[in-house]
């Protein structure tokens, strides 16, 4: 077989979003985070553990017709900090966004300490975590000091 024949490329998309450079093995988490099940009827292409010069291996998710909300982009940063978001219009990349984790994450995650003031039933304070370490991710509650690990974050955002 010629090297040309050996390559099966995932199709380009016409309009939508390509989430590229996802850490290898996390594509299904990304779909779950975006609430995509496949039953929506839109075209979704997914590639896992494909060779990447930058990451060694990476996952890619392409969703036809999808536009990410700011909230979705913020959550995505936490489970796929290496990801690049490409907005596709008429088959061309119209916007390329490199996402990143901010120093402080407010309102997205829940503290694991049941006695934390961010978990009060009446008038709780909005949660806020400071990044202690990025690889693997380690966060610390700004109110009670409880740590949140990368595993905790993935579980909270994707439901396990
Ligand atoms: N892509 C797509 N459909 C299009 C255009 C691009 O699915 N109509 C995908 C490409 O396959 C690639 C990503 O969108 O996975 C980004 O495209 P492009 O910027 O052309 O690729 P690179 O230059 O390799 O991107 P980067 O520099 O971010 O690695
Ligand atoms: Zn707390």
PDB file of C-alpha atoms and ligand atoms in Angstrom:
ATOM      1  CA  UNK A   1       0.000   0.000   0.000  1.00  0.00           C
ATOM      2  CA  UNK A   2       1.348   3.467  -0.794  1.00  0.00           C
ATOM      3  CA  UNK A   3       1.768   5.899   2.081  1.00  0.00           C
ATOM      4  CA  UNK A   4      -0.989   8.018   0.532  1.00  0.00           C
ATOM      5  CA  UNK A   5      -3.437   5.101   0.743  1.00  0.00           C
ATOM      6  CA  UNK A   6      -2.520   4.360   4.332  1.00  0.00           C
ATOM      7  CA  UNK A   7      -3.749   7.726   5.595  1.00  0.00           C
ATOM      8  CA  UNK A   8      -7.439   7.975   6.376  1.00  0.00           C
ATOM      9  CA  UNK A   9      -8.116  11.569   7.240  1.00  0.00           C
ATOM     10  CA  UNK A  10     -11.110  12.660   9.296  1.00  0.00           C
ATOM     11  CA  UNK A  11     -13.270  14.810   7.021  1.00  0.00           C
ATOM     12  CA  UNK A  12     -13.053  18.576   7.124  1.00  0.00           C
ATOM     13  CA  UNK A  13     -16.167  20.273   8.358  1.00  0.00           C
ATOM     14  CA  UNK A  14     -18.150  23.032   6.651  1.00  0.00           C
ATOM     15  CA  UNK A  15     -19.435  25.115   9.575  1.00  0.00           C
ATOM     16  CA  UNK A  16     -18.840  24.421  13.226  1.00  0.00           C
ATOM     17  CA  UNK A  17     -16.104  23.846  15.741  1.00  0.00           C
ATOM     18  CA  UNK A  18     -12.959  21.742  15.797  1.00  0.00           C
ATOM     19  CA  UNK A  19     -11.482  21.156  19.226  1.00  0.00           C
ATOM     20  CA  UNK A  20      -7.917  20.126  18.512  1.00  0.00           C
ATOM     21  CA  UNK A  21      -4.937  19.177  20.737  1.00  0.00           C
ATOM     22  CA  UNK A  22      -7.143  17.591  23.402  1.00  0.00           C
ATOM     23  CA  UNK A  23      -5.030  15.516  25.841  1.00  0.00           C
ATOM     24  CA  UNK A  24      -5.041  11.935  24.527  1.00  0.00           C
ATOM     25  CA  UNK A  25      -7.931   9.883  25.855  1.00  0.00           C
ATOM     26  CA  UNK A  26     -10.131  12.825  26.872  1.00  0.00           C
ATOM     27  CA  UNK A  27     -12.350  13.181  23.768  1.00  0.00           C
ATOM     28  CA  UNK A  28     -15.273  11.394  25.402  1.00  0.00           C
ATOM     29  CA  UNK A  29     -15.031  13.664  28.439  1.00  0.00           C
ATOM     30  CA  UNK A  30     -15.144  16.637  26.086  1.00  0.00           C
ATOM     31  CA  UNK A  31     -18.302  15.323  24.430  1.00  0.00           C
ATOM     32  CA  UNK A  32     -19.880  14.705  27.818  1.00  0.00           C
ATOM     33  CA  UNK A  33     -18.940  18.151  29.034  1.00  0.00           C
ATOM     34  CA  UNK A  34     -20.587  19.668  25.967  1.00  0.00           C
ATOM     35  CA  UNK A  35     -23.669  17.551  26.585  1.00  0.00           C
ATOM     36  CA  UNK A  36     -23.349  15.783  23.234  1.00  0.00           C
ATOM     37  CA  UNK A  37     -24.647  12.225  23.076  1.00  0.00           C
ATOM     38  CA  UNK A  38     -24.815  11.649  19.312  1.00  0.00           C
ATOM     39  CA  UNK A  39     -28.605  11.601  19.434  1.00  0.00           C
ATOM     40  CA  UNK A  40     -28.744  15.267  18.410  1.00  0.00           C
ATOM     41  CA  UNK A  41     -28.353  14.228  14.784  1.00  0.00           C
ATOM     42  CA  UNK A  42     -25.467  16.598  14.077  1.00  0.00           C
ATOM     43  CA  UNK A  43     -22.269  15.350  12.459  1.00  0.00           C
ATOM     44  CA  UNK A  44     -19.582  14.628  15.049  1.00  0.00           C
ATOM     45  CA  UNK A  45     -16.140  13.257  14.222  1.00  0.00           C
ATOM     46  CA  UNK A  46     -13.856  12.040  16.883  1.00  0.00           C
ATOM     47  CA  UNK A  47     -10.268  10.912  16.706  1.00  0.00           C
ATOM     48  CA  UNK A  48      -8.391   9.510  19.669  1.00  0.00           C
ATOM     49  CA  UNK A  49      -4.721   8.941  20.366  1.00  0.00           C
ATOM     50  CA  UNK A  50      -3.584  10.282  17.029  1.00  0.00           C
ATOM     51  CA  UNK A  51       0.066  11.291  16.596  1.00  0.00           C
ATOM     52  CA  UNK A  52       0.826  14.927  17.347  1.00  0.00           C
ATOM     53  CA  UNK A  53       4.136  16.723  17.071  1.00  0.00           C
ATOM     54  CA  UNK A  54       3.357  18.966  20.061  1.00  0.00           C
ATOM     55  CA  UNK A  55       1.752  16.453  22.414  1.00  0.00           C
ATOM     56  CA  UNK A  56       2.992  13.058  21.234  1.00  0.00           C
ATOM     57  CA  UNK A  57      -0.607  11.889  21.080  1.00  0.00           C
ATOM     58  CA  UNK A  58      -3.813  13.899  20.988  1.00  0.00           C
ATOM     59  CA  UNK A  59      -7.578  13.658  20.587  1.00  0.00           C
ATOM     60  CA  UNK A  60      -9.665  15.777  18.203  1.00  0.00           C
ATOM     61  CA  UNK A  61     -13.409  16.462  18.286  1.00  0.00           C
ATOM     62  CA  UNK A  62     -15.213  18.057  15.333  1.00  0.00           C
ATOM     63  CA  UNK A  63     -18.818  19.124  15.650  1.00  0.00           C
ATOM     64  CA  UNK A  64     -20.758  20.427  12.685  1.00  0.00           C
ATOM     65  CA  UNK A  65     -22.921  23.461  13.521  1.00  0.00           C
ATOM     66  CA  UNK A  66     -21.648  23.856  17.084  1.00  0.00           C
ATOM     67  CA  UNK A  67     -20.841  27.203  18.654  1.00  0.00           C
ATOM     68  CA  UNK A  68     -19.384  27.047  22.145  1.00  0.00           C
ATOM     69  CA  UNK A  69     -20.663  29.337  24.889  1.00  0.00           C
ATOM     70  CA  UNK A  70     -18.218  31.202  27.125  1.00  0.00           C
ATOM     71  CA  UNK A  71     -19.195  28.893  29.976  1.00  0.00           C
ATOM     72  CA  UNK A  72     -18.394  25.820  27.860  1.00  0.00           C
ATOM     73  CA  UNK A  73     -15.004  27.261  26.875  1.00  0.00           C
ATOM     74  CA  UNK A  74     -14.162  27.948  30.535  1.00  0.00           C
ATOM     75  CA  UNK A  75     -15.072  24.400  31.527  1.00  0.00           C
ATOM     76  CA  UNK A  76     -13.216  22.949  28.568  1.00  0.00           C
ATOM     77  CA  UNK A  77     -10.038  24.715  29.692  1.00  0.00           C
ATOM     78  CA  UNK A  78     -10.157  22.740  32.926  1.00  0.00           C
ATOM     79  CA  UNK A  79     -10.291  19.292  31.337  1.00  0.00           C
ATOM     80  CA  UNK A  80      -8.366  20.034  28.137  1.00  0.00           C
ATOM     81  CA  UNK A  81      -5.967  22.923  28.866  1.00  0.00           C
ATOM     82  CA  UNK A  82      -3.840  22.139  25.806  1.00  0.00           C
ATOM     83  CA  UNK A  83      -6.819  22.384  23.442  1.00  0.00           C
ATOM     84  CA  UNK A  84      -7.163  24.756  20.526  1.00  0.00           C
ATOM     85  CA  UNK A  85     -10.642  25.790  19.454  1.00  0.00           C
ATOM     86  CA  UNK A  86     -11.055  26.380  15.725  1.00  0.00           C
ATOM     87  CA  UNK A  87     -14.246  27.976  14.480  1.00  0.00           C
ATOM     88  CA  UNK A  88     -14.912  26.848  10.918  1.00  0.00           C
ATOM     89  CA  UNK A  89     -16.866  28.865   8.371  1.00  0.00           C
ATOM     90  CA  UNK A  90     -17.234  27.762   4.751  1.00  0.00           C
ATOM     91  CA  UNK A  91     -14.597  25.070   5.271  1.00  0.00           C
ATOM     92  CA  UNK A  92     -11.995  27.625   6.437  1.00  0.00           C
ATOM     93  CA  UNK A  93     -10.648  28.227   9.953  1.00  0.00           C
ATOM     94  CA  UNK A  94     -12.161  31.642  10.740  1.00  0.00           C
ATOM     95  CA  UNK A  95     -11.021  31.895  14.373  1.00  0.00           C
ATOM     96  CA  UNK A  96      -8.378  29.951  16.277  1.00  0.00           C
ATOM     97  CA  UNK A  97      -8.416  30.183  20.045  1.00  0.00           C
ATOM     98  CA  UNK A  98      -5.859  28.754  22.413  1.00  0.00           C
ATOM     99  CA  UNK A  99      -7.595  28.159  25.700  1.00  0.00           C
ATOM    100  CA  UNK A 100      -5.925  28.333  29.096  1.00  0.00           C
ATOM    101  CA  UNK A 101      -6.725  27.934  32.751  1.00  0.00           C
ATOM    102  CA  UNK A 102      -7.016  31.262  34.595  1.00  0.00           C
ATOM    103  CA  UNK A 103      -5.245  31.795  37.959  1.00  0.00           C
ATOM    104  CA  UNK A 104      -8.586  31.848  39.761  1.00  0.00           C
ATOM    105  CA  UNK A 105     -11.659  29.800  38.852  1.00  0.00           C
ATOM    106  CA  UNK A 106     -14.932  31.233  40.111  1.00  0.00           C
ATOM    107  CA  UNK A 107     -18.360  29.678  40.187  1.00  0.00           C
ATOM    108  CA  UNK A 108     -17.660  26.616  38.024  1.00  0.00           C
ATOM    109  CA  UNK A 109     -16.529  24.059  40.587  1.00  0.00           C
ATOM    110  CA  UNK A 110     -17.857  22.896  43.931  1.00  0.00           C
ATOM    111  CA  UNK A 111     -15.730  22.705  47.070  1.00  0.00           C
ATOM    112  CA  UNK A 112     -15.501  19.208  48.566  1.00  0.00           C
ATOM    113  CA  UNK A 113     -15.713  20.488  52.114  1.00  0.00           C
ATOM    114  CA  UNK A 114     -19.387  20.263  53.140  1.00  0.00           C
ATOM    115  CA  UNK A 115     -18.794  22.963  55.785  1.00  0.00           C
ATOM    116  CA  UNK A 116     -17.259  25.463  53.338  1.00  0.00           C
ATOM    117  CA  UNK A 117     -19.144  28.793  53.165  1.00  0.00           C
ATOM    118  CA  UNK A 118     -19.522  28.207  49.417  1.00  0.00           C
ATOM    119  CA  UNK A 119     -21.758  25.231  50.297  1.00  0.00           C
ATOM    120  CA  UNK A 120     -24.107  26.945  52.743  1.00  0.00           C
ATOM    121  CA  UNK A 121     -27.741  26.299  51.900  1.00  0.00           C
ATOM    122  CA  UNK A 122     -28.738  29.899  52.519  1.00  0.00           C
ATOM    123  CA  UNK A 123     -26.894  32.650  50.663  1.00  0.00           C
ATOM    124  CA  UNK A 124     -23.781  30.625  49.817  1.00  0.00           C
ATOM    125  CA  UNK A 125     -20.679  32.479  48.649  1.00  0.00           C
ATOM    126  CA  UNK A 126     -19.705  31.799  45.005  1.00  0.00           C
ATOM    127  CA  UNK A 127     -16.938  29.174  44.917  1.00  0.00           C
ATOM    128  CA  UNK A 128     -13.442  30.301  44.077  1.00  0.00           C
ATOM    129  CA  UNK A 129     -10.340  28.200  43.565  1.00  0.00           C
ATOM    130  CA  UNK A 130      -6.742  29.244  43.029  1.00  0.00           C
ATOM    131  CA  UNK A 131      -4.454  27.191  40.782  1.00  0.00           C
ATOM    132  CA  UNK A 132      -1.690  25.591  42.853  1.00  0.00           C
ATOM    133  CA  UNK A 133      -0.293  23.376  40.085  1.00  0.00           C
ATOM    134  CA  UNK A 134      -1.163  22.947  36.423  1.00  0.00           C
ATOM    135  CA  UNK A 135       0.202  19.512  35.532  1.00  0.00           C
ATOM    136  CA  UNK A 136      -1.521  17.600  36.930  1.00  0.00           C
ATOM    137  CA  UNK A 137      -4.071  20.209  37.909  1.00  0.00           C
ATOM    138  CA  UNK A 138      -4.333  21.032  41.608  1.00  0.00           C
ATOM    139  CA  UNK A 139      -6.677  23.711  42.913  1.00  0.00           C
ATOM    140  CA  UNK A 140      -7.252  25.140  46.371  1.00  0.00           C
ATOM    141  CA  UNK A 141     -10.457  26.642  47.734  1.00  0.00           C
ATOM    142  CA  UNK A 142      -9.901  30.310  48.529  1.00  0.00           C
ATOM    143  CA  UNK A 143     -12.300  30.077  51.469  1.00  0.00           C
ATOM    144  CA  UNK A 144     -11.468  26.888  53.347  1.00  0.00           C
ATOM    145  CA  UNK A 145      -8.198  25.727  51.801  1.00  0.00           C
ATOM    146  CA  UNK A 146      -9.500  22.299  50.703  1.00  0.00           C
ATOM    147  CA  UNK A 147      -7.699  20.931  47.630  1.00  0.00           C
ATOM    148  CA  UNK A 148      -9.385  19.790  44.437  1.00  0.00           C
ATOM    149  CA  UNK A 149      -7.400  17.386  42.235  1.00  0.00           C
ATOM    150  CA  UNK A 150      -7.526  17.016  38.457  1.00  0.00           C
ATOM    151  CA  UNK A 151      -9.545  13.824  38.970  1.00  0.00           C
ATOM    152  CA  UNK A 152     -12.091  15.709  41.097  1.00  0.00           C
ATOM    153  CA  UNK A 153     -12.396  18.387  38.415  1.00  0.00           C
ATOM    154  CA  UNK A 154     -12.937  15.888  35.587  1.00  0.00           C
ATOM    155  CA  UNK A 155     -15.510  14.048  37.685  1.00  0.00           C
ATOM    156  CA  UNK A 156     -17.413  17.220  38.541  1.00  0.00           C
ATOM    157  CA  UNK A 157     -17.494  18.485  34.967  1.00  0.00           C
ATOM    158  CA  UNK A 158     -18.281  15.235  33.193  1.00  0.00           C
ATOM    159  CA  UNK A 159     -20.150  13.260  35.821  1.00  0.00           C
ATOM    160  CA  UNK A 160     -17.292  10.741  36.154  1.00  0.00           C
TER     161      UNK A 160
HETATM  162  N1  LIG B   1     -10.365  21.567  10.128  1.00  0.00           N
HETATM  163  C1  LIG B   1     -11.553  20.920   9.802  1.00  0.00           C
HETATM  164  N2  LIG B   1     -12.366  21.412   8.826  1.00  0.00           N
HETATM  165  C2  LIG B   1     -12.013  22.535   8.149  1.00  0.00           C
HETATM  166  C3  LIG B   1     -10.814  23.200   8.474  1.00  0.00           C
HETATM  167  C4  LIG B   1      -9.997  22.687   9.467  1.00  0.00           C
HETATM  168  O1  LIG B   1     -11.888  19.898  10.388  1.00  0.00           O
HETATM  169  N3  LIG B   1     -12.830  22.945   7.197  1.00  0.00           N
HETATM  170  C5  LIG B   1      -9.534  21.043  11.225  1.00  0.00           C
HETATM  171  C6  LIG B   1      -8.165  20.547  10.801  1.00  0.00           C
HETATM  172  O2  LIG B   1      -8.250  19.177  10.448  1.00  0.00           O
HETATM  173  C7  LIG B   1      -7.355  20.721  12.084  1.00  0.00           C
HETATM  174  C8  LIG B   1      -8.001  21.944  12.739  1.00  0.00           C
HETATM  175  O3  LIG B   1      -9.293  22.083  12.139  1.00  0.00           O
HETATM  176  O4  LIG B   1      -7.521  19.619  12.943  1.00  0.00           O
HETATM  177  C9  LIG B   1      -7.225  23.206  12.570  1.00  0.00           C
HETATM  178  O5  LIG B   1      -7.008  23.441  11.203  1.00  0.00           O
HETATM  179  P1  LIG B   1      -5.706  24.197  10.686  1.00  0.00           P
HETATM  180  O6  LIG B   1      -5.557  25.471  11.451  1.00  0.00           O
HETATM  181  O7  LIG B   1      -5.789  24.261   9.219  1.00  0.00           O
HETATM  182  O8  LIG B   1      -4.586  23.132  11.094  1.00  0.00           O
HETATM  183  P2  LIG B   1      -3.173  23.362  11.780  1.00  0.00           P
HETATM  184  O9  LIG B   1      -2.455  24.512  11.139  1.00  0.00           O
HETATM  185  O10 LIG B   1      -2.484  22.039  11.815  1.00  0.00           O
HETATM  186  O11 LIG B   1      -3.601  23.774  13.254  1.00  0.00           O
HETATM  187  P3  LIG B   1      -2.655  24.097  14.516  1.00  0.00           P
HETATM  188  O12 LIG B   1      -1.651  25.116  14.081  1.00  0.00           O
HETATM  189  O13 LIG B   1      -3.639  24.642  15.538  1.00  0.00           O
HETATM  190  O14 LIG B   1      -2.050  22.798  14.945  1.00  0.00           O
HETATM  191 ZN1  LIG B   2     -14.047  25.440  50.403  1.00  0.00          ZN
END
